[in-house]
Each structure stands twice: as structure tokens, then as C-alpha cells.
Short mmCIF file of C-alpha atoms and ligand atoms in Angstrom, two decimals:
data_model
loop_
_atom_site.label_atom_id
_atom_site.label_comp_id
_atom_site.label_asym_id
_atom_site.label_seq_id
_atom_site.Cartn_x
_atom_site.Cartn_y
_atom_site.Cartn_z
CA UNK A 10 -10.32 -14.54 9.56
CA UNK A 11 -11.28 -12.57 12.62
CA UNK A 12 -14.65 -12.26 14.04
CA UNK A 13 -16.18 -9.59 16.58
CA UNK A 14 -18.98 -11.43 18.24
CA UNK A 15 -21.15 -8.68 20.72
CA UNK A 16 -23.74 -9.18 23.03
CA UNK A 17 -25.79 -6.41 22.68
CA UNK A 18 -27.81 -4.20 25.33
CA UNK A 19 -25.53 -2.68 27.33
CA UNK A 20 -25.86 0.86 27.92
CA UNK A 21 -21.96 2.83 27.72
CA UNK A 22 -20.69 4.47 30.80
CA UNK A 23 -16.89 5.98 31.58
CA UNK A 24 -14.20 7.79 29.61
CA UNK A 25 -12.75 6.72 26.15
CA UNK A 26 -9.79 8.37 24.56
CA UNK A 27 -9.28 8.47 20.52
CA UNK A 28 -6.69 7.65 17.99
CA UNK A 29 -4.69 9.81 15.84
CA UNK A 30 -6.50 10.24 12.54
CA UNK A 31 -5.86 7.78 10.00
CA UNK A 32 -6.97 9.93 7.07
CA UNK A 33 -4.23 13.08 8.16
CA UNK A 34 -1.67 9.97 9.21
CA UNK A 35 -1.73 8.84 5.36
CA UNK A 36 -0.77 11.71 3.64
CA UNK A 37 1.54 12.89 6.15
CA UNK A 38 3.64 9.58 5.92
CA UNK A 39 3.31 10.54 1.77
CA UNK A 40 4.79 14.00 2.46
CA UNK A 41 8.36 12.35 4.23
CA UNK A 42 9.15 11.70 0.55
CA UNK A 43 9.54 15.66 -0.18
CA UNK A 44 12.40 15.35 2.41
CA UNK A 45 15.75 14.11 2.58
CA UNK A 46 16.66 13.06 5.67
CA UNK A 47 13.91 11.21 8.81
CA UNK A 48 10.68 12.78 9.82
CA UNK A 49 8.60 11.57 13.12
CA UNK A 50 5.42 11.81 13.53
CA UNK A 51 3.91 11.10 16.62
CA UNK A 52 0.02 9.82 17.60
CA UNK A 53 -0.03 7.28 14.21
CA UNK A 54 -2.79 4.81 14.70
CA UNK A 55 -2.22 1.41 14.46
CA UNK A 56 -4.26 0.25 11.80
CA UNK A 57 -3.82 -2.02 9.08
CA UNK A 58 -3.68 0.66 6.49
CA UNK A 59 -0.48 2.46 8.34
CA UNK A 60 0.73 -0.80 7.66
CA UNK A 61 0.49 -1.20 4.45
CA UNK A 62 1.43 2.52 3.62
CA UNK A 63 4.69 1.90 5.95
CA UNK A 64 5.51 -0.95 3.35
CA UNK A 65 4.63 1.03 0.38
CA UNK A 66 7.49 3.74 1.58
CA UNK A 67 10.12 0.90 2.15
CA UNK A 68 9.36 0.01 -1.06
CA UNK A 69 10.72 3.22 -2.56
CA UNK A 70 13.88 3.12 -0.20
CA UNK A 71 12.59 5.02 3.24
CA UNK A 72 13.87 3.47 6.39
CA UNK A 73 10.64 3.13 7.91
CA UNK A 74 10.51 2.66 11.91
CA UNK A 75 6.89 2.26 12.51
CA UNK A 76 5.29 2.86 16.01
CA UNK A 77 2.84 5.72 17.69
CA UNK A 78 6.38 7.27 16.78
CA UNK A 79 6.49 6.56 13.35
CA UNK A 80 9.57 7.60 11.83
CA UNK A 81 10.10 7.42 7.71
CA UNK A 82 13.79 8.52 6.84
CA UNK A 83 13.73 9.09 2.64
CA UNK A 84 17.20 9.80 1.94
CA UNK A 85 17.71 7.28 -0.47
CA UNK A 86 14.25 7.49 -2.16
CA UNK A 87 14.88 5.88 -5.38
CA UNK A 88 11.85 3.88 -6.51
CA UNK A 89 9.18 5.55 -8.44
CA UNK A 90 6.74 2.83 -8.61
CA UNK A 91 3.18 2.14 -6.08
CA UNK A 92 2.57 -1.51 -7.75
CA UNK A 93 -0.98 -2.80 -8.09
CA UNK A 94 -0.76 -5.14 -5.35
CA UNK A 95 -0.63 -2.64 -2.61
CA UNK A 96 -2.64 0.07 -4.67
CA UNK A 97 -5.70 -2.22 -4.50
CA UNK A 98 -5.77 -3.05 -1.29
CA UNK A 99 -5.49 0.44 -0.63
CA UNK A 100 -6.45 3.84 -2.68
CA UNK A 101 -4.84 6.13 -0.27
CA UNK A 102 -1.43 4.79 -1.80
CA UNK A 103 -2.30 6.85 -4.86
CA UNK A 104 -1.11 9.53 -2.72
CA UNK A 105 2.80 8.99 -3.50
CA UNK A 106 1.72 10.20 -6.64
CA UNK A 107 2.59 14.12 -6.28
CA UNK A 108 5.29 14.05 -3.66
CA UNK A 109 6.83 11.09 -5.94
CA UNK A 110 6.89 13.38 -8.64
CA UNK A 111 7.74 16.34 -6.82
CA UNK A 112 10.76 14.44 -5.24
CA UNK A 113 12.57 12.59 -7.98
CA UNK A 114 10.82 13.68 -11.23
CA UNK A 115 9.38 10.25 -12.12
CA UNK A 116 6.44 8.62 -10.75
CA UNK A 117 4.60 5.32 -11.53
CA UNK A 118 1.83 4.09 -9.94
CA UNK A 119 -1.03 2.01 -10.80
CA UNK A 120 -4.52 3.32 -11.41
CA UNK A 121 -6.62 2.10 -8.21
CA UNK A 122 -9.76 0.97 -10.26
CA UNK A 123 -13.07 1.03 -8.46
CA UNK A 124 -13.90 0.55 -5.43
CA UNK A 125 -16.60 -0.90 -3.11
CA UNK A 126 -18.07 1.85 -2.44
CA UNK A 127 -18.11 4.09 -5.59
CA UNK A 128 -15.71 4.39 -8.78
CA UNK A 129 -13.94 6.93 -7.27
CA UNK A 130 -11.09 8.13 -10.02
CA UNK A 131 -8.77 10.18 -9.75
CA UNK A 132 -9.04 12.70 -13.10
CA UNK A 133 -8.44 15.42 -10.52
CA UNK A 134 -5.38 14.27 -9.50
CA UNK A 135 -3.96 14.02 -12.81
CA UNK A 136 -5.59 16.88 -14.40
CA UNK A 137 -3.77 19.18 -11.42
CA UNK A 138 -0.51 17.24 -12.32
CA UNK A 139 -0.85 18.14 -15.40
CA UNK A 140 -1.20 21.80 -15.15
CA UNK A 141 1.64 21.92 -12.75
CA UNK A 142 3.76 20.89 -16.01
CA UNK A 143 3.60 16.51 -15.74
CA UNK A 144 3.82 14.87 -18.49
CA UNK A 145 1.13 11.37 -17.87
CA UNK A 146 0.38 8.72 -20.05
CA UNK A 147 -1.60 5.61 -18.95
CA UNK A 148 0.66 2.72 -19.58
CA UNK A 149 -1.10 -0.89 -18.68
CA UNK A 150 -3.19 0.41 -16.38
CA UNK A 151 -0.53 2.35 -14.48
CA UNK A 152 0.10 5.93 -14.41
CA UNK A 153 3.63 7.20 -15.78
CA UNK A 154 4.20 10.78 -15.18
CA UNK A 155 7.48 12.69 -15.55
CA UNK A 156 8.39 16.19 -14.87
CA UNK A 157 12.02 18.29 -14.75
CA UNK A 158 10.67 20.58 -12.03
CA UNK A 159 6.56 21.49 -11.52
CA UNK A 160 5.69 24.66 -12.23
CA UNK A 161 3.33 26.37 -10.00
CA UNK A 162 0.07 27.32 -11.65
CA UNK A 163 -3.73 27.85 -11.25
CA UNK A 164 -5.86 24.43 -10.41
CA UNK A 165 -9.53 24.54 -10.52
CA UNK A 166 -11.01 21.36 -9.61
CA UNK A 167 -14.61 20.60 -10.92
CA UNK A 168 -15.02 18.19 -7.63
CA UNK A 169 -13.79 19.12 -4.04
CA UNK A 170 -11.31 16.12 -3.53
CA UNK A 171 -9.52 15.28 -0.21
CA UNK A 172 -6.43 13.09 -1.45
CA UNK A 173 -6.56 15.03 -4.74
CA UNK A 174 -6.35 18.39 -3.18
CA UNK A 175 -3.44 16.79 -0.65
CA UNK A 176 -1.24 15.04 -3.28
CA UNK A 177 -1.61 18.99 -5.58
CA UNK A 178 -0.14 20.47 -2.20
CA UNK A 179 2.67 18.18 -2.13
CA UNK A 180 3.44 18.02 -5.50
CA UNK A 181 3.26 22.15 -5.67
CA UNK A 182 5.16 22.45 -2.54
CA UNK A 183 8.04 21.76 -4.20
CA UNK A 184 7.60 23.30 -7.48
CA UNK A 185 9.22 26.43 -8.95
CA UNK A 186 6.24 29.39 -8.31
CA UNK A 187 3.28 29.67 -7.05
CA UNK A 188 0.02 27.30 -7.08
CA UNK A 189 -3.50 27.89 -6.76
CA UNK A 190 -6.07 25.14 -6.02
CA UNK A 191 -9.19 26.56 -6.65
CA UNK A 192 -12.47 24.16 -5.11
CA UNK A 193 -9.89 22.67 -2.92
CA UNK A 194 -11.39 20.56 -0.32
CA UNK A 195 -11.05 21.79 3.42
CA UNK A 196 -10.97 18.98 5.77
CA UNK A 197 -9.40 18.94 8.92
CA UNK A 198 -6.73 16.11 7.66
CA UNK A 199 -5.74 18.75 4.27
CA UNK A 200 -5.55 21.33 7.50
CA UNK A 201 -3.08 19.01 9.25
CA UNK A 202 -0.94 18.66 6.03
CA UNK A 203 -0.73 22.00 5.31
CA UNK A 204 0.88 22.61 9.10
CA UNK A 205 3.09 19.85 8.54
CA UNK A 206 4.43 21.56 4.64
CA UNK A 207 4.57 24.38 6.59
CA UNK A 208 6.39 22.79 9.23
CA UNK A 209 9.08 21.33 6.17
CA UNK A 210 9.58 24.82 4.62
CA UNK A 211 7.00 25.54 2.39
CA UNK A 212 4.68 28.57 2.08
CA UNK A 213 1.02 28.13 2.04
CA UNK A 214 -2.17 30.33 2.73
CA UNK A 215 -5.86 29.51 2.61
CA UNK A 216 -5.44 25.72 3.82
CA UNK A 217 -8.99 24.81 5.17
CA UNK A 218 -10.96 27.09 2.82
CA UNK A 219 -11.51 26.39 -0.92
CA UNK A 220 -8.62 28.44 -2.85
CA UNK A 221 -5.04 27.52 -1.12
CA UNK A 222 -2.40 28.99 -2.17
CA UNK A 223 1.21 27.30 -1.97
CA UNK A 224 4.86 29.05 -2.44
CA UNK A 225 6.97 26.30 -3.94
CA UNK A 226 10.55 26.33 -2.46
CA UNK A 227 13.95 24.28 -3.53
CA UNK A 228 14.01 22.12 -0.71
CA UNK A 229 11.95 20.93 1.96
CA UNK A 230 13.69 19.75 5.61
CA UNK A 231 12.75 16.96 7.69
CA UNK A 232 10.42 17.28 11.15
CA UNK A 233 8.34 16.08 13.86
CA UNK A 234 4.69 16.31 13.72
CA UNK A 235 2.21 15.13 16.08
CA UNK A 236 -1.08 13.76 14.28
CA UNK A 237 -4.76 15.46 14.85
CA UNK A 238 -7.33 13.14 16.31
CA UNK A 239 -9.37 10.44 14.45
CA UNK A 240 -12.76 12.70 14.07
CA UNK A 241 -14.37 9.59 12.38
CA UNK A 242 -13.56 7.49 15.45
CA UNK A 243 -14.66 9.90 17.63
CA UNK A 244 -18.35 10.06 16.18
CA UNK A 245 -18.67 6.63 15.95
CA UNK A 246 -18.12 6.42 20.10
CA UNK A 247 -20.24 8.94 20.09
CA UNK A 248 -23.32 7.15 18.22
CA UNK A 249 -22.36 4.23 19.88
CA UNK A 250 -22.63 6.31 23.32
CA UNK A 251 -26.24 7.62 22.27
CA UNK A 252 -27.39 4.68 20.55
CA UNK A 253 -27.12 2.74 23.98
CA UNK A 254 -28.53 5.56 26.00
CA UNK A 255 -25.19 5.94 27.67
CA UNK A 256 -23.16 8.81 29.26
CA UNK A 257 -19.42 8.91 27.39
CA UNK A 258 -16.25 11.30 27.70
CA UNK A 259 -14.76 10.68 23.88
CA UNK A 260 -11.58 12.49 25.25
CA UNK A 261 -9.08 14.16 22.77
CA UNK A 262 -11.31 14.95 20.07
CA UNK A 263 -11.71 18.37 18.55
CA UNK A 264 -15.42 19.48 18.72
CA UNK A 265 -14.53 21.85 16.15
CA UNK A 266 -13.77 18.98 13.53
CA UNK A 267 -17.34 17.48 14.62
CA UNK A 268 -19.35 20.26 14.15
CA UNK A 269 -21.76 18.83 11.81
CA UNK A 270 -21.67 15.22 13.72
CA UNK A 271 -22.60 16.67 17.20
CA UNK A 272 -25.58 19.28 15.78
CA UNK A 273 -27.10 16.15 14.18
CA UNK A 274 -26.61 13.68 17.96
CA UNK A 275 -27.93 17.10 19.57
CA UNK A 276 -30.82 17.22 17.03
CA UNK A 277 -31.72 13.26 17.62
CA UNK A 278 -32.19 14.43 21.33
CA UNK A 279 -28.60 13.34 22.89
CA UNK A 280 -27.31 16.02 25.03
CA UNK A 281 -23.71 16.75 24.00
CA UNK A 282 -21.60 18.84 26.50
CA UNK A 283 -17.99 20.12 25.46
CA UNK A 284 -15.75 19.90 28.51
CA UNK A 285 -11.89 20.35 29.11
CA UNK A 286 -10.27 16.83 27.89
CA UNK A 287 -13.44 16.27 24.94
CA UNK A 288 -16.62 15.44 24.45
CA UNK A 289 -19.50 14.35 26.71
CA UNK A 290 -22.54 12.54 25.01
CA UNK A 291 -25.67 11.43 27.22
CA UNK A 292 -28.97 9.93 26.36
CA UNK A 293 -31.68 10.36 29.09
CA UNK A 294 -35.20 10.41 27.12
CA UNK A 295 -36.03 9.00 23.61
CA UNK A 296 -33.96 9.59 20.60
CA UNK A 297 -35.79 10.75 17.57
CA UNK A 298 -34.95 9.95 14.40
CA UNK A 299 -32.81 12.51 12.11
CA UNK A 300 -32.45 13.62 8.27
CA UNK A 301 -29.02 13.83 6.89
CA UNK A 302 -27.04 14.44 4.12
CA UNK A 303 -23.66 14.03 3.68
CA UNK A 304 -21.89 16.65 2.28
CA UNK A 305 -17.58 17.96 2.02
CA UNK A 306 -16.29 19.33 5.24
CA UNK A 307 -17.76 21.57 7.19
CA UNK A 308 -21.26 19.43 5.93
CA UNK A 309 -22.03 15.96 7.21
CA UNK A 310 -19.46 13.33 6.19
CA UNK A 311 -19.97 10.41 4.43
CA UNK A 312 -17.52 8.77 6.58
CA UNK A 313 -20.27 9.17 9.29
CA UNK A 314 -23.84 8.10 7.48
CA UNK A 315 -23.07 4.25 8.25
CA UNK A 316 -23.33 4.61 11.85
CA UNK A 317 -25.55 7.24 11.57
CA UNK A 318 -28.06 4.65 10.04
CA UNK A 319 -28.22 2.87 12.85
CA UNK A 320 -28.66 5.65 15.07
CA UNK A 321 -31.64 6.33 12.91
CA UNK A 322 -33.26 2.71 12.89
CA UNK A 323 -32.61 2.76 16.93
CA UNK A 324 -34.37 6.20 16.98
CA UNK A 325 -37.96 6.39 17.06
CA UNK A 326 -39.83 8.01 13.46
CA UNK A 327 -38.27 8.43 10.69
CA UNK A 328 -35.10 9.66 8.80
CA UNK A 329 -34.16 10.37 5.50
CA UNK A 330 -30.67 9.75 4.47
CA UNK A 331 -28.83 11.55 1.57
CA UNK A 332 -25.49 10.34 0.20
CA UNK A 333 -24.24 12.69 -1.92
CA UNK A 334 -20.42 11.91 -2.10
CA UNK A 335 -20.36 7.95 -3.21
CA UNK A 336 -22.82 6.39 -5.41
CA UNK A 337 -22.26 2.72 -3.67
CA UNK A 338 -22.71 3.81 0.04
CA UNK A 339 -25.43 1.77 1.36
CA UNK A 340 -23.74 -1.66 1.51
CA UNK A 341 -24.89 -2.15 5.16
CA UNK A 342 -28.24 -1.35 4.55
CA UNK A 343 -28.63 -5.18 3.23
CA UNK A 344 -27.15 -6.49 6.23
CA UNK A 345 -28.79 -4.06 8.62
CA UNK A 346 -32.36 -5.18 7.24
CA UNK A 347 -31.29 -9.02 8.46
CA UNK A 348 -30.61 -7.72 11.80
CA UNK A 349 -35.06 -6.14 11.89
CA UNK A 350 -33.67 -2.44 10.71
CA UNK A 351 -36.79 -1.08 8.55
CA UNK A 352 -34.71 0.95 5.19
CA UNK A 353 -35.82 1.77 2.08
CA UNK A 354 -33.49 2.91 -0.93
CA UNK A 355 -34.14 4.54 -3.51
CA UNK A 356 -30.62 5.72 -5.67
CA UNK A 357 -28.91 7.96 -3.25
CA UNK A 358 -31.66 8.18 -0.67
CA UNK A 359 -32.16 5.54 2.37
CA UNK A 360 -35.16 6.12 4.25
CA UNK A 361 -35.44 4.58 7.78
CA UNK A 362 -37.94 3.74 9.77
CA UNK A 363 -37.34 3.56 13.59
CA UNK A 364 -38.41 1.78 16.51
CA UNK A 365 -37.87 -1.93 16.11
CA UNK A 366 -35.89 -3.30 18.39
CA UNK A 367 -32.71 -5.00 16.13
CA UNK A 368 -31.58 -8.47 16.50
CA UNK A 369 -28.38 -10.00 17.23
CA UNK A 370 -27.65 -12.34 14.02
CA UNK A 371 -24.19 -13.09 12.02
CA UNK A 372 -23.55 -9.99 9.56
CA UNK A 373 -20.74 -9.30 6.78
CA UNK A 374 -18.52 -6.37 6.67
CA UNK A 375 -18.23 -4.96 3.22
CA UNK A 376 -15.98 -1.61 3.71
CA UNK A 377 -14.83 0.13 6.78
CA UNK A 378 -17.15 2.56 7.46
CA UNK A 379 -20.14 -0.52 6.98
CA UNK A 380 -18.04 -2.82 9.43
CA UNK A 381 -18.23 0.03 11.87
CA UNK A 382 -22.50 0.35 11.52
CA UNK A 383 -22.12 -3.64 11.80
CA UNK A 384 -20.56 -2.88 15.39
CA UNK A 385 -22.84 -0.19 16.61
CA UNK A 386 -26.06 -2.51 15.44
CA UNK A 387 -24.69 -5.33 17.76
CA UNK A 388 -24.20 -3.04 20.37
CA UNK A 389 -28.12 -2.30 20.43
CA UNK A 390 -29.92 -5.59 19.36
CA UNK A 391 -30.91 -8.31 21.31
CA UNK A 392 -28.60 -11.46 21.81
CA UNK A 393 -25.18 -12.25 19.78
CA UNK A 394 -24.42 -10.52 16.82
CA UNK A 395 -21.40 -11.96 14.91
CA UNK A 396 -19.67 -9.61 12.76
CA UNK A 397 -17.29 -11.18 10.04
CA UNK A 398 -14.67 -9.83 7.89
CA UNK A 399 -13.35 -7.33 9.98
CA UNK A 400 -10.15 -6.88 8.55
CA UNK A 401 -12.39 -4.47 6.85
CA UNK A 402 -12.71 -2.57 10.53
CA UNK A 403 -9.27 -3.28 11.27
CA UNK A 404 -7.92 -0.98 8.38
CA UNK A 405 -9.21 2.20 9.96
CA UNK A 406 -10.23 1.74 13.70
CA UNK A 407 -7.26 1.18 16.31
CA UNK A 408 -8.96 -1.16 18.47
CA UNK A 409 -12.70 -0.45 18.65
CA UNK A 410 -13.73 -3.36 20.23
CA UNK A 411 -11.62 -3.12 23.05
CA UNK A 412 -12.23 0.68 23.68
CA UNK A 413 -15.92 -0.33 23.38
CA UNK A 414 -15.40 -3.04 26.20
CA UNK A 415 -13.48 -0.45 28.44
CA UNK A 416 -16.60 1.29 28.30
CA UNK A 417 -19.09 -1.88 29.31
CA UNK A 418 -19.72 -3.02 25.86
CA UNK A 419 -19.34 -6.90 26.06
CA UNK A 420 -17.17 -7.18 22.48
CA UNK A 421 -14.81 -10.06 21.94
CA UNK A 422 -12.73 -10.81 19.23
CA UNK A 423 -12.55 -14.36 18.07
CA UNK A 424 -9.38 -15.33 16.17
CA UNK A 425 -10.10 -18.03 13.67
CA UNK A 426 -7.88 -21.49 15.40
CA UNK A 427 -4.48 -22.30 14.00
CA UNK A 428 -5.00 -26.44 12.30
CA UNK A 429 -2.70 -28.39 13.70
CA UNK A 430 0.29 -28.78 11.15
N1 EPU B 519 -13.68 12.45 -7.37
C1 EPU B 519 -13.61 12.61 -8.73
N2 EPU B 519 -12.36 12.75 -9.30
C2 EPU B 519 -11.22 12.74 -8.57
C3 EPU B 519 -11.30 12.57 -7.18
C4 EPU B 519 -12.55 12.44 -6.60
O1 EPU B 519 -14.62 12.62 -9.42
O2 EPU B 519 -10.13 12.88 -9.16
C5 EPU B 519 -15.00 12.31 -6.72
C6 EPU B 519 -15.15 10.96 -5.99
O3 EPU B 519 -15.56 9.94 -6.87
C7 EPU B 519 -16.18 11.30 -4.93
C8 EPU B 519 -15.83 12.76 -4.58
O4 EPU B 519 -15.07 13.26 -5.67
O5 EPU B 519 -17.46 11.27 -5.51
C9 EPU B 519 -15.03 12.94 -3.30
O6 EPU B 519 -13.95 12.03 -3.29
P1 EPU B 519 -12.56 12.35 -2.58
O7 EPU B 519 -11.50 12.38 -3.62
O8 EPU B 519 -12.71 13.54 -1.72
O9 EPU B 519 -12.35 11.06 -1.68
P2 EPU B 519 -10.94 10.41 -1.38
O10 EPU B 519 -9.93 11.45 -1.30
O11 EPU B 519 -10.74 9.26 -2.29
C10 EPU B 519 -11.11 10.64 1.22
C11 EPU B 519 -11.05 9.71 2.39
C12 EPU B 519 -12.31 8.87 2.44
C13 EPU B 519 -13.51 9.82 2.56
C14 EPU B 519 -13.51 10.82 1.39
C15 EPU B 519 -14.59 11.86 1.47
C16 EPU B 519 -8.67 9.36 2.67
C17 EPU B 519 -7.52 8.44 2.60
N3 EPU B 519 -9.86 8.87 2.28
O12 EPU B 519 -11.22 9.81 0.07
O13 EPU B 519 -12.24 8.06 3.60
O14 EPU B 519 -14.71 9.10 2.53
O15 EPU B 519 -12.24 11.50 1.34
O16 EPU B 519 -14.50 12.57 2.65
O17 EPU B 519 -8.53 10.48 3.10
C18 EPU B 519 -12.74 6.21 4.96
O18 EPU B 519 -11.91 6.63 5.76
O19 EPU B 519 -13.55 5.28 5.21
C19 EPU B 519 -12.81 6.81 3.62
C20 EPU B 519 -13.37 6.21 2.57
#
């Protein structure tokens, strides 16, 4: 398995640009299966989870030609089953569910159990299904729904949920009437879907606030989409710019998406400036520690309170971090304390106590989001840090460690020596 071994104390200097967002690229690959005929969709990211998406469509019959370009032609969409072995390795896959459904009537797909970071089901999904008219039954640990044709109706979800909300858009985008998701969430990746249904036919208000409405049509038609920006990667160049007390351009990004990231790296005492082609963080005096707590789009996201961790145990004081959206989200704090980093938790709340100086020492990924603290942490403590299992990283950042080296990092990847046959 691949390592990333840093060697930490170099402060970040230059221009970095970003990725296309993995978490819009996912369900936008889902929604090709509304279409007959080949959708492209330009600025994928190469990640290992496009990957295994871009298998999980072959697998139901699209002619998938991945790339930046990625193009997914369903015409001969046939297979209604998302089998456990790609399911598990990754819960986005759940999002076939509703366009599966939508598309041929018949869906199967297994149940995606828990997950490292939280149990994370997917009631809302199904109970939205349901309403739309789907028949589901839970059949050895897979879910079997049917439907003639969805009917449009009123959803009101007792959680804001990202994929849930997206897969209710696709399935209702393609029903007979009109849907309301009530509590929807309103990320900027459900914003991207909604241009791309748009963009395929359908007819939808209120995408990006809580109530969307969707007009169901007949038939959808096949286009080309470019992909919004990877906000996630974005933030984490960003803490990884302030962190070292370094001056970065995190080009392409959409400071609108990052509201809630760049008041909290402005409140820590990093001086953010929004110029023409992105973002411009700079450290010149201390950094002070912050309080967060993560929250659904427009609040703080949980996709950001890993890194954010380690901006707080590199800051000086202390912070108190709230995770409110997974009940397993601290899985780097263990690793974080080998490196020196001072944390307490207590259930849901980590506080952290700044101002040691971390050091270098061989750490464990656990989930993506973790791997990525792992990275930042090396890039700040003294001598080698050796970060292992980053296939965990590798599902959701395109790259980082060479993007951090363009900007002075010194970040190597090790690949593990084929044995001589
Ligand atoms: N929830 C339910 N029932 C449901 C669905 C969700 O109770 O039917 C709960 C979850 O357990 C959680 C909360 O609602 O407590 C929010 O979960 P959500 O469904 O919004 O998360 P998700 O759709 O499974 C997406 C991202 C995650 C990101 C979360 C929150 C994708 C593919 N994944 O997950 O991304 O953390 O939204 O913003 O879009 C990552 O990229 O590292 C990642 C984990």
C-alpha cells in the first residue's frame, strides 16, 4: 500500500489550482442514467471513487469513457442491481437508487451498512421513494424497489440529507407531477445537480434553499456539463496555507461555496483576500485558536473539522470543536495526540489545546477527511511524518501531495516495491 512520507516545516508560497468536486461529480455521473443516449461532463476529478462509480455504471450497461471528459452513454441501461461489493467500498453508490428507479422501474441495491465515521442510513432515501409511489422491501440486506411511473408528491425530510435530497431530485425528475422536498439540503453539489436536471429537461425551483420544487417530465435528453470546484479541497489548501504561515492563490474556487470556511481562517487571524482567479490566504502574525461547529451548508462542514483540528492544535489557546453531523468524527484525534496535539473528547465535543509544536511520527489514515488532517499535521511538525493507508486520501483528493509539493511542501509518495516473482 502507498505511503505519503512529509518533512514538515516548510512554510507554502505560489499558486495552486483545484479539482472539480468529487461530491457534485458523483451524483452527476448517477443522473446519465435518466438519459438515453451519452452525456459529458467535463472537470471530473480523478479520484479513486470516480473510479469505482465509472464501474458501477458499466455495470448496468453505460458505455463509460472516463477522463477530465468523462463521458457515460446509458442507452442500453438494463441492470438494476448496485451489488455489495462496490456499495461498501463506497456509499455514494447508493445514489443509483432514484435515477435507477426513475429510469427502468426496478432498482436493487444493497443497503451500505455503517460506516467509519457514523451509521449513516439512508431511511430518508427510502421514505421519499416511497411517497413518490415505490414499492421497497428489504430483501437480504438489499433494497428492492419497483415502481410503474413515480408520482410526484410532497417530501418532508426529518434530517437535511445531501445524497438523499439528490437521489429524490432524480428520481422526481422523471416522475408524472410535481414534487416537493421539504428540509432539503442546500449544498453547492445539490445546486450543481439541479443545473445539470435542468440542463436534461426537467423543471425545478428552489434548488439551494430548503423546499425544491421539481416538474417531472416524460423524458430527459442527454448533455454536457462542466463540474463546480472541489470546495473541500480548496479549504484544506487553504488550512494547509495558514497552518504553515504561508501566502497561497487556491485558484478556481468559489468563495461563495466557502463562506463559512474562510470567516473561521479570517477569525484564527489569516488574512484571506478574494482576487480575480480565487482565493488568497496569508499568515503574517500568530494564529489563534478557533471554536467551531459543523453544521449543513451554509454552516461549517463536517467535511472541514479534520483539518480544521489541526489548524486549532497549531494555533495558539484554545478551541472547542462541535460535530454535529456524524457521531464517529474524531478518528484522527487518536492519531493526532501521537504526533504532541493536546485534545480532549468528550461525545461530540473535541477540545484543543494549542501551542505545542507537533512531531513528525508514522500515523494511520482511517477515512478521507482524517487522511487529509494526517497530511496537514506533517506539514507542520518537526521531522518525517509517515502517513499510511492513503488509499483512504486517494478516494477524494486528486493529487494532494503533489499540488502540496508545487507549492514547497516536501511530500513524496512511496509506492510499496513489487517482490520479485
Ligand atoms: N441521515 C439520516 N437518514 C438518511 C440520510 C442521512 O439520518 O436517510 C443523517 C446522517 O446519518 C447524518 C446526516 O443525516 O447524520 C447528514 O448525512 P447526509 O445524508 O447529508 O450525508 P451523505 O449524503 O451520506 C454527503 C457527503 C459527505 C458529507 C455529508 C455531509 C457525498 C457523496 N457525501 O454524505 O462527504 O460529509 O454529505 O455534508 O456527497 C466526504 O466527502 O468525505 C464525505 C463524507
Amino acid at each position: 500500500m502507498d505511503k505519503i512520507v512529509i518533512e514538515g516545516g516548510h512554510r507554502l508560497k505560489g499558486a495552486v489550482r483545484v479539482s472539480g468536486a468529487k461530491n457534485a461529480a458523483l451524483p452527476i455521473l448517477c443522473s446519465s442514467l435518466l438519459v438515453r443516449g451519452a452525456s459529458v461532463f467535463h472537470n471530473v476529478p480523478k479520484l479513486n471513487d470516480i473510479t469505482t462509480m465509472g464501474r458501477l455504471l458499466e455495470r448496468l450497461g453505460c458505455v463509460v469513457t472516463p477522463g477530465r471528459a468523462f463521458r457515460v452513454d446509458a442507452t442500453g441501461v438494463e441492470q438494476f442491481e448496485a451489488p455489495y461489493e462496490l456499495v461498501k467500498t463506497m456509499r455514494a453508490s447508493v445514489l443509483v437508487l432514484g435515477p435507477l428507479l426513475a429510469r427502468l422501474g426496478r432498482a436493487r441495491v444493497s443497503l451500505p451498512g455503517g460506516c467509519a465515521i457514523g451509521a449513516r442510513p439512508i431511511d430518508q432515501h427510502l421514505k421519499g421513494l416511497e411517497a413518490l409511489g415505490a414499492k421497497l422491501q428489504l430483501v437480504h440486506g438489499y433494497v428492492e424497489a419497483r415502481a410503474k411511473r413515480l408520482r410526484g408528491a410532497r417530501i418532508v425530510c426529518d434530517v437535511p440529507t445531501v445524497t438523499g435530497t439528490e437521489n429524490l431530485m432524480m428520481a422526481a425528475a422523471l416522475a408524472k407531477g410535481v414534487t416537493v422536498i421539504e428540509n432539503a439540503a442546500c449544498e453547492p453539489e445539490i445546486e450543481d445537480l439541479g443545473r445539470v436536471l435542468e440542463k436534461m429537461g426537467a423543471r425545478l425551483s428552489g434548488v439551494g434553499t430548503k423546499v425544491i420544487e421539481i416538474e417531472g417530465v416524460d423524458e430527459l435528453r442527454p448533455i454536457e456539463h462542466t463540474i463546480i470546484p472541489d470546495r473541500i479541497e480548496a479549504g484544506t489548501l487553504m488550512v494547509a496555507a495558514a497552518i504553515t504561515r504561508g501566502d497561497v492563490l487556491v485558484e478556481g474556487c468559489v468563495p461563495e461555496h466557502l463562506e463559512a470556511v474562510i470567516a473561521k481562517l479570517r477569525a484564527a487571524g489569516a488574512e484571506v483576500d478574494l482576487e480575480a482567479t480565487g482565493v488568497r490566504v496569508r499568515v503574517r502574525g500568530e494564529l489563534r485558536g478557533v471554536d467551531i461547529t459543523t453544521q449543513p451548508h451554509p454552516g461549517f462542514p463536517t467535511d472541514m473539522q479534520a483539518q480544521f483540528m489541526v489548524l486549532a492544535a497549531a494555533a495558539s489557546g484554545q478551541s472547542v470543536l462541535t460535530e454535529t453531523i456524524f457521531e464517529n468524527r474524531y478518528m484522527h484525534v487518536q492519531e493526532l495526540a501521537r504526533m504532541g496535539a493536546d485534545i480532549h473528547v468528550d461525545g461530540r465535543t473535541a477540545i484543543v489545546r494549542g501551542g505545542t509544536r507537533l512531531a513528525g511520527a508514522t500515523v494511520m489514515a482511517t477515512d478521507l477527511r482524517a487522511s487529509a488532517s494526517l497530511v496537514l499535521a506533517g506539514l507542520v511538525a518537526s521531522g518525517k511524518t509517515e502517513i499510511l493507508r492513503v488509499y483512504h486520501l486517494d478516494r477524494g483528493y486528486d493529487q494532494l501531495e503533489k499540488k502540496l509539493r508545487s507549492l514547497g511542501a516536501v511530500a513524496r509518495r512511496v509506492r510499496p516495491r513489487k517482490s520479485a516473482a
